[in-house]
Tab-separated table of C-alpha atoms in Angstrom:
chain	number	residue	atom	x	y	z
O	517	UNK	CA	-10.924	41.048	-7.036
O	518	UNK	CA	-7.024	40.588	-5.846
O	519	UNK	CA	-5.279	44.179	-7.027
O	520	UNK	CA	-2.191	42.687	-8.776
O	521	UNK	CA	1.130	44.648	-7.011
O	522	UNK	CA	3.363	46.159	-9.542
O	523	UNK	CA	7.147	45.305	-9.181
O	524	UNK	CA	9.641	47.063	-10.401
O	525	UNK	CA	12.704	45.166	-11.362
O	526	UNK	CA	14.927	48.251	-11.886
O	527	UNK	CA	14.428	49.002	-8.019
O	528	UNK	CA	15.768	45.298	-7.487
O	529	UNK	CA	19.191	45.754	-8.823
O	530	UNK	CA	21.559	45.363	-6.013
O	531	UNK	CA	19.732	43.946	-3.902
O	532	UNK	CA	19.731	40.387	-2.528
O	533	UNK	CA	17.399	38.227	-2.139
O	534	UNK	CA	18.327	34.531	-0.124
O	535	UNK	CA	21.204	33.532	-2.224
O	536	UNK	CA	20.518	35.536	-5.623
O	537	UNK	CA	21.859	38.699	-6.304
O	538	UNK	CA	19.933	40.850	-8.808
O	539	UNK	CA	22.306	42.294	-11.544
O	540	UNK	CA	20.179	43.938	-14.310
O	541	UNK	CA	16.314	43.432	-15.253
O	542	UNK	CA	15.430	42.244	-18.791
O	543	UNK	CA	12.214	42.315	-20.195
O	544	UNK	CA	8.449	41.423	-20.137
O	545	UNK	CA	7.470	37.963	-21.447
O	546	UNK	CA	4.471	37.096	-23.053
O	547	UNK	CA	2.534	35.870	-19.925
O	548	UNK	CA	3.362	39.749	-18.794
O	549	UNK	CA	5.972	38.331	-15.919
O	550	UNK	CA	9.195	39.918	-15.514
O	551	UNK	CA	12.508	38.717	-15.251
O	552	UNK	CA	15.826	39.461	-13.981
O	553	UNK	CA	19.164	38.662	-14.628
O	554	UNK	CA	20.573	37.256	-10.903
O	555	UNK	CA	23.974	35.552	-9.894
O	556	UNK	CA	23.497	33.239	-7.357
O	557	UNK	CA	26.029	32.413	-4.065
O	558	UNK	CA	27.698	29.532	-5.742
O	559	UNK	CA	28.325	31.622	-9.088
O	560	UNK	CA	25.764	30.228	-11.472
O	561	UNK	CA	24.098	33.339	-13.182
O	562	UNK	CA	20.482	33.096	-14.670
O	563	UNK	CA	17.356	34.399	-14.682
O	564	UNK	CA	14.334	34.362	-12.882
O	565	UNK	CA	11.429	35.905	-13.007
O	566	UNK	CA	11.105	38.823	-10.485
O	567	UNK	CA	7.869	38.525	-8.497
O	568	UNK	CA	9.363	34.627	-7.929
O	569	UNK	CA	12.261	36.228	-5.967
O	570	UNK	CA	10.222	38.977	-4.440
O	571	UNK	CA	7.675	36.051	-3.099
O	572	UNK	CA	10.081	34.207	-2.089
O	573	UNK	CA	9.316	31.205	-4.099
O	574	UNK	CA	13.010	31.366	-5.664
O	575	UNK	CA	15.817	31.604	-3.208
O	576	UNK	CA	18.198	30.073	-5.417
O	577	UNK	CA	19.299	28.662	-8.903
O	578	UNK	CA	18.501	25.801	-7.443
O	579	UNK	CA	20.974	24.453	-5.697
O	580	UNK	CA	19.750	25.017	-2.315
O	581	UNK	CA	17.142	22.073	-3.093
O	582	UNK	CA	20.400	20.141	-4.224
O	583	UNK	CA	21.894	20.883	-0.959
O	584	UNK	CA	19.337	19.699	0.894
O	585	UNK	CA	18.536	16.395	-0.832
O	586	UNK	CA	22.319	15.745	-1.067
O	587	UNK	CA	22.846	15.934	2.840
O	588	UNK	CA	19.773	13.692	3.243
O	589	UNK	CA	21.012	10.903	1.322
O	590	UNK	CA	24.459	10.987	3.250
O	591	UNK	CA	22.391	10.699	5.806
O	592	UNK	CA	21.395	6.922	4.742
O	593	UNK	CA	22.949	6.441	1.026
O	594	UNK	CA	20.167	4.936	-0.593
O	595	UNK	CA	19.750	7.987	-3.115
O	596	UNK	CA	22.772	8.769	-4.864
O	597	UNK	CA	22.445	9.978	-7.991
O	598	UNK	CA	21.328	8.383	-10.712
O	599	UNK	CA	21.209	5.349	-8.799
O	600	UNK	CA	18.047	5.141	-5.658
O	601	UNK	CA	17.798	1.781	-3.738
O	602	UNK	CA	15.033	-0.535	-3.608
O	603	UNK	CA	13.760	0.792	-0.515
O	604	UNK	CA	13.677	4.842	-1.472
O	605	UNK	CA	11.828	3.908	-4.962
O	606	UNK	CA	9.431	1.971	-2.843
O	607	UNK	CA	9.261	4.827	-0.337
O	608	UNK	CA	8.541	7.100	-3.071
O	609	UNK	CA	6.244	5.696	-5.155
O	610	UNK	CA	4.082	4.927	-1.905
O	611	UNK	CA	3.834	8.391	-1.522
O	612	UNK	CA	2.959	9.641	-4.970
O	613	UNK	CA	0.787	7.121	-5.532
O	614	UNK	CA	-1.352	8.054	-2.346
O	615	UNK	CA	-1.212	11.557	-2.863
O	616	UNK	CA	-2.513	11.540	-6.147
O	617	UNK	CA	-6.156	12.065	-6.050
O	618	UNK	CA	-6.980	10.653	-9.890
O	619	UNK	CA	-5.450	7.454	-8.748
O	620	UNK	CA	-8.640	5.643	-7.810
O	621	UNK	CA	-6.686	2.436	-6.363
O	622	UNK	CA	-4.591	4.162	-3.891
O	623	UNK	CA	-4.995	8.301	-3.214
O	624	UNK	CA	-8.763	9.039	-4.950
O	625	UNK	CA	-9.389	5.645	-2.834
O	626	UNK	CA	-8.514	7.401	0.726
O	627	UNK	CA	-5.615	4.999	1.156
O	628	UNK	CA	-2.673	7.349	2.490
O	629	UNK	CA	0.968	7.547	4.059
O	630	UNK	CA	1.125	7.370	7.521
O	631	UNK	CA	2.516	10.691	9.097
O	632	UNK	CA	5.857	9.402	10.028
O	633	UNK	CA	7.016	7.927	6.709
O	634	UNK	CA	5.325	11.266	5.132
O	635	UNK	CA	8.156	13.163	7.199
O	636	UNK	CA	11.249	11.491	5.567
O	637	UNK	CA	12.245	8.187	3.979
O	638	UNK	CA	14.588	7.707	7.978
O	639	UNK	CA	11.291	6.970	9.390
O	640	UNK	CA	10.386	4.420	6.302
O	641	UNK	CA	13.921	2.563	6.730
O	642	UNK	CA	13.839	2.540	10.780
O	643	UNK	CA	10.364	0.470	10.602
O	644	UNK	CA	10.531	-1.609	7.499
O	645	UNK	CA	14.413	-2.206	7.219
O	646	UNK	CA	15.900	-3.151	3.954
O	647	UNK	CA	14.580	-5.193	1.875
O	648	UNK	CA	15.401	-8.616	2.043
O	649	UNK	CA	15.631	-9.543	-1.689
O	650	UNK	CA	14.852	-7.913	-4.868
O	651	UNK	CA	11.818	-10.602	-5.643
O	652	UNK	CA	10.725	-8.628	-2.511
O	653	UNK	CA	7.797	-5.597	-2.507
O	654	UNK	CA	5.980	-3.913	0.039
O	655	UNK	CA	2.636	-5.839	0.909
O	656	UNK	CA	0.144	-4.231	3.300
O	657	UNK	CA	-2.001	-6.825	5.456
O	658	UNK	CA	-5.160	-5.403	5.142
O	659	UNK	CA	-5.399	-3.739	1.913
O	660	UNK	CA	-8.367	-1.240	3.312
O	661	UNK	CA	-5.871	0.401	5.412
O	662	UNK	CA	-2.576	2.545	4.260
O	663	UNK	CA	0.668	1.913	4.583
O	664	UNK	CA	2.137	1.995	8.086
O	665	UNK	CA	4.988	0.400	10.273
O	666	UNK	CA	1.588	-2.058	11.673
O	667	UNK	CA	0.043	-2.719	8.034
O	668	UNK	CA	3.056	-3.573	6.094
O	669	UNK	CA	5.583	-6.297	5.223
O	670	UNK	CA	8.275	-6.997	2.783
O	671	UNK	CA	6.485	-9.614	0.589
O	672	UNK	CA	7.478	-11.838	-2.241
O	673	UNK	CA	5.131	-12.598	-4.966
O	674	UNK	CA	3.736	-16.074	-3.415
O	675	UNK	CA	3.055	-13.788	0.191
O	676	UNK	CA	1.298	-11.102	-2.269
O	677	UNK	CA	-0.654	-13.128	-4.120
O	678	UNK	CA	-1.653	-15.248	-0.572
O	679	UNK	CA	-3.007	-11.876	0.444
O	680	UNK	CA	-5.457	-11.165	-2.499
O	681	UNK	CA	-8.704	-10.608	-1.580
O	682	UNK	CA	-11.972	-11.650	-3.280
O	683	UNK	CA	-11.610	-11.083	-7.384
O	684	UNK	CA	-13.860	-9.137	-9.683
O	685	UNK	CA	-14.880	-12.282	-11.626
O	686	UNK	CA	-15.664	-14.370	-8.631
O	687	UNK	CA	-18.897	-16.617	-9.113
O	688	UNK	CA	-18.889	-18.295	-5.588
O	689	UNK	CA	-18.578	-15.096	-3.243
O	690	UNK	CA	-16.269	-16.724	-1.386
O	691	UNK	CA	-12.166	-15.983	-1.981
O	692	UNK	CA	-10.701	-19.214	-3.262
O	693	UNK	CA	-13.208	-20.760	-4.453
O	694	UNK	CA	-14.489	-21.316	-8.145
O	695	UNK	CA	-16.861	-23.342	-9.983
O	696	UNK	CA	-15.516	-26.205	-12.243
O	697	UNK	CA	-17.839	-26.869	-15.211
O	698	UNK	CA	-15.964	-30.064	-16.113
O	699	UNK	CA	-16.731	-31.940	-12.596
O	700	UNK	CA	-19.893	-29.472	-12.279
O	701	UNK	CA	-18.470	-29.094	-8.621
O	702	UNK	CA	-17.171	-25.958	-6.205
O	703	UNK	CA	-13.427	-26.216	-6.162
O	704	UNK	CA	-11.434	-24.498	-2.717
O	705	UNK	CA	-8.022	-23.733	-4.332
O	706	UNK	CA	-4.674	-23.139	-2.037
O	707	UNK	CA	-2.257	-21.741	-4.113
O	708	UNK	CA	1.268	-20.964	-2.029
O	709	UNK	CA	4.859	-21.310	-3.568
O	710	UNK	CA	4.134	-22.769	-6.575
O	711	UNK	CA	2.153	-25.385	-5.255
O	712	UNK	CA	-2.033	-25.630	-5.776
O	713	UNK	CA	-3.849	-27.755	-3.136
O	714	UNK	CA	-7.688	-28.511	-4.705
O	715	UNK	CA	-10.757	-30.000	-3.373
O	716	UNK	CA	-14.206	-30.616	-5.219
O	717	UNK	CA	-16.978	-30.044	-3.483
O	718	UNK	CA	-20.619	-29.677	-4.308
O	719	UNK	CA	-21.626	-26.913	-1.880
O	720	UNK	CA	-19.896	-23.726	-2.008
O	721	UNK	CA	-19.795	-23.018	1.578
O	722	UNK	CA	-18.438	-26.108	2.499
O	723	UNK	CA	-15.565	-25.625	-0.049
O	724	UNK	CA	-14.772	-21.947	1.332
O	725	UNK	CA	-14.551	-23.654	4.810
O	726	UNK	CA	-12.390	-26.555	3.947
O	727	UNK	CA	-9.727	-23.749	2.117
O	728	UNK	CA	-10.196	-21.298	5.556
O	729	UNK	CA	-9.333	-24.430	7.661
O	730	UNK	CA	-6.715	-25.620	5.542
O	731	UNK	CA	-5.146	-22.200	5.517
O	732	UNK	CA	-5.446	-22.278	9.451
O	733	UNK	CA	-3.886	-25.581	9.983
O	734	UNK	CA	-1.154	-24.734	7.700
O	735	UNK	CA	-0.420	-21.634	8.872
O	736	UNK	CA	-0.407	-19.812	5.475
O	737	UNK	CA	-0.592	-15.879	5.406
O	738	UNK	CA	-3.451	-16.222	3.089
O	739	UNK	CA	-6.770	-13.462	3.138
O	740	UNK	CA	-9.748	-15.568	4.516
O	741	UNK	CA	-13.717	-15.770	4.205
O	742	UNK	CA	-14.098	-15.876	8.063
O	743	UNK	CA	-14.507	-13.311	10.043
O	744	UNK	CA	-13.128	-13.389	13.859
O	745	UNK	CA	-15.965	-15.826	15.361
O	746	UNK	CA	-15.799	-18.190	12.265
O	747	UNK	CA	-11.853	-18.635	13.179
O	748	UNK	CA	-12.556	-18.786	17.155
O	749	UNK	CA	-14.341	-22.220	16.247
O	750	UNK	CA	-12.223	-22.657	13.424
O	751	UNK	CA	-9.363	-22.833	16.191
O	752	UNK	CA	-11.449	-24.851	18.421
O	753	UNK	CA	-11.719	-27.683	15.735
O	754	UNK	CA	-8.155	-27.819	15.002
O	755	UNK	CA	-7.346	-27.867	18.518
O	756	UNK	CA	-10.200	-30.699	18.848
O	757	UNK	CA	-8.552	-32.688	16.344
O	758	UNK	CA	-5.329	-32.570	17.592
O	759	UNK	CA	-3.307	-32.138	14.122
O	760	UNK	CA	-5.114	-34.959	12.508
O	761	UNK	CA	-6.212	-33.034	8.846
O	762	UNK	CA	-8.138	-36.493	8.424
O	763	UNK	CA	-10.682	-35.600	11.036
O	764	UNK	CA	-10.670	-32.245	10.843
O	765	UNK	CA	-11.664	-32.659	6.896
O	766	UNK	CA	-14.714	-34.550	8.220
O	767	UNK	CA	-15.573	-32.239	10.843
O	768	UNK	CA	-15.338	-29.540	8.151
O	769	UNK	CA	-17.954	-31.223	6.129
O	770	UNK	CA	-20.209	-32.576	9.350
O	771	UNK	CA	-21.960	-28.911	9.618
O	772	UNK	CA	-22.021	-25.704	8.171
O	773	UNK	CA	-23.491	-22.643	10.016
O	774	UNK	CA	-23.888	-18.790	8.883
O	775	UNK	CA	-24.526	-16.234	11.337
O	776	UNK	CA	-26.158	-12.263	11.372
O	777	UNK	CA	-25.715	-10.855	8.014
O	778	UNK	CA	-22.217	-11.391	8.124
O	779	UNK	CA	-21.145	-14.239	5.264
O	780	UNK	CA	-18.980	-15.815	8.101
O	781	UNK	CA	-18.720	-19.663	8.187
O	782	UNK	CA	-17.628	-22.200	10.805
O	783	UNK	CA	-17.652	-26.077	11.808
O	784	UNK	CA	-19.660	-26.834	14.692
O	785	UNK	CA	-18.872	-30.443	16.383
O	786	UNK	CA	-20.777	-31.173	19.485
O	787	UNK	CA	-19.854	-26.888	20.336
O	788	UNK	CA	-22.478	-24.663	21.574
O	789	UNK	CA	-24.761	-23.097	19.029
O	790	UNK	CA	-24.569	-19.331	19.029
O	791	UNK	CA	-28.273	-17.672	19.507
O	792	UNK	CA	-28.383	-15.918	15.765
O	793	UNK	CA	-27.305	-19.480	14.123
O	794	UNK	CA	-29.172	-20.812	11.212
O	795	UNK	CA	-27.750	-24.026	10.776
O	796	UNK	CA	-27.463	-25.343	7.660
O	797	UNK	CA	-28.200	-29.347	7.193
């Protein structure tokens, strides 16, 4: 059991403690703490309660704290009062969000602050700059890692939604593909700003293959199915078919392979045939 240490407040009076002079003690509260009357350095009188002071926990009447956050924000002047930029909202919510345990998208999901932006929003400004337009939010690449100079970017919404991963209500497995009861068909769907590229298919595979290699050849940010061998032959086809999206659609279609127990997919054309293949005719 901890043995509790009596304080006497009468025995504080006169005495300073950081920046709070204790002028009289008062009385016992409910919760059996004890207060004192104080007046601190910059002439605000209050009171506090006395084993705060002794503890050290209260230095001031606050506006050491005040002090401190006010010579920060000269520092940059993206936190005035009353009135925080784009990029110290987004540096703080990052943070609370990911230190917050109950939240079970970002902090009770492990995903945390790297060290350096932890320290102080300098660190967060120095890496990510400012943001270049209020449409703008911060996006991290790979959305199993945190959020770090090497994970994140300032995004808009058609680079955020580009990014999305596989949904909860997916039916094909596959990210960007769906199944169309009307044409009773797989449909690979491209959607980038404002624009949706489709294409029916009736194998599933094949239509998660045509939207990976259309993503490739256009060079769109978007999350793909294949993993780093399925885009090594993904790269060799597009280089194969020398910007012609004619052939390379055919090619896509010509054969489908899918390797370990990895879902990865990738066009083979006359390339060699990796040793765990199982082609698929």
């Amino acid at each position: 059991m901890v043995k509790r240490i009596k304080i006497d407040p009468d025995a504080m009076i006169g005495n300073k403690y950081g920046k709070l002079l204790v002028l009289k003690s008062l009385y016992y509260k409910g919760n059996h703490n004890t207060e004192v009357f104080c007046r601190c350095d910059c002439g605000k009188e209050l009171s506090r309660i006395a084993s705060h002071i002794i503890s050290g926990l209260t230095v001031s009447c606050g506006c050491e704290r005040t002090n401190v956050i006010t010579v920060r924000n000269r520092k940059h002047d993206h936190a005035k009062r009353h009135k925080k930029s784009k990029e110290y909202r987004t540096w703080e919510d990052i943070n609370k969000r990911c230190r917050d345990s109950n939240n079970q998208v970002y902090g009770g999901k492990g995903i945390s602050v790297c060290p350096e932006w932890q320290e102080s929003f300098e660190n967060f400004l120095r890496d990510m700059g400012t943001c270049p337009d209020i449409k703008y939010s911060i996006e991290r690449l790979d959305n199993s890692l945190g959020y770090s100079k090497e994970n994140c970017i300032w995004a808009n919404r058609s680079t955020q939604s580009a990014h999305r991963g596989r949904q909860k209500n997916n039916s094909s497995g596959y990210i960007g593909v769906k199944w169309d009861k009307r044409s009773s068909k797989w449909v690979a769907s491209i959607r980038w700003k404002g624009k949706v590229t489709e294409k029916y298919f009736s194998n599933k595979e094949i239509a998660a293959l045509y939207r990976d290699a259309y993503i490739k050849y256009h060079e769109l940010p978007h999350t793909l199915n294949l993993n780093e061998l399925g885009q090594q032959y993904i790269s060799k086809i597009l280089k194969k078919a020398k910007g012609d999206w004619d052939i390379i659609e055919l090619m896509v279609k010509k054969t489908l392979c899918q390797a370990g127990h990895d879902v990865i997919i990738y066009v083979l054309d006359e390339a060699e045939i990796p040793e765990n293949a199982i082609v698929i005719k």
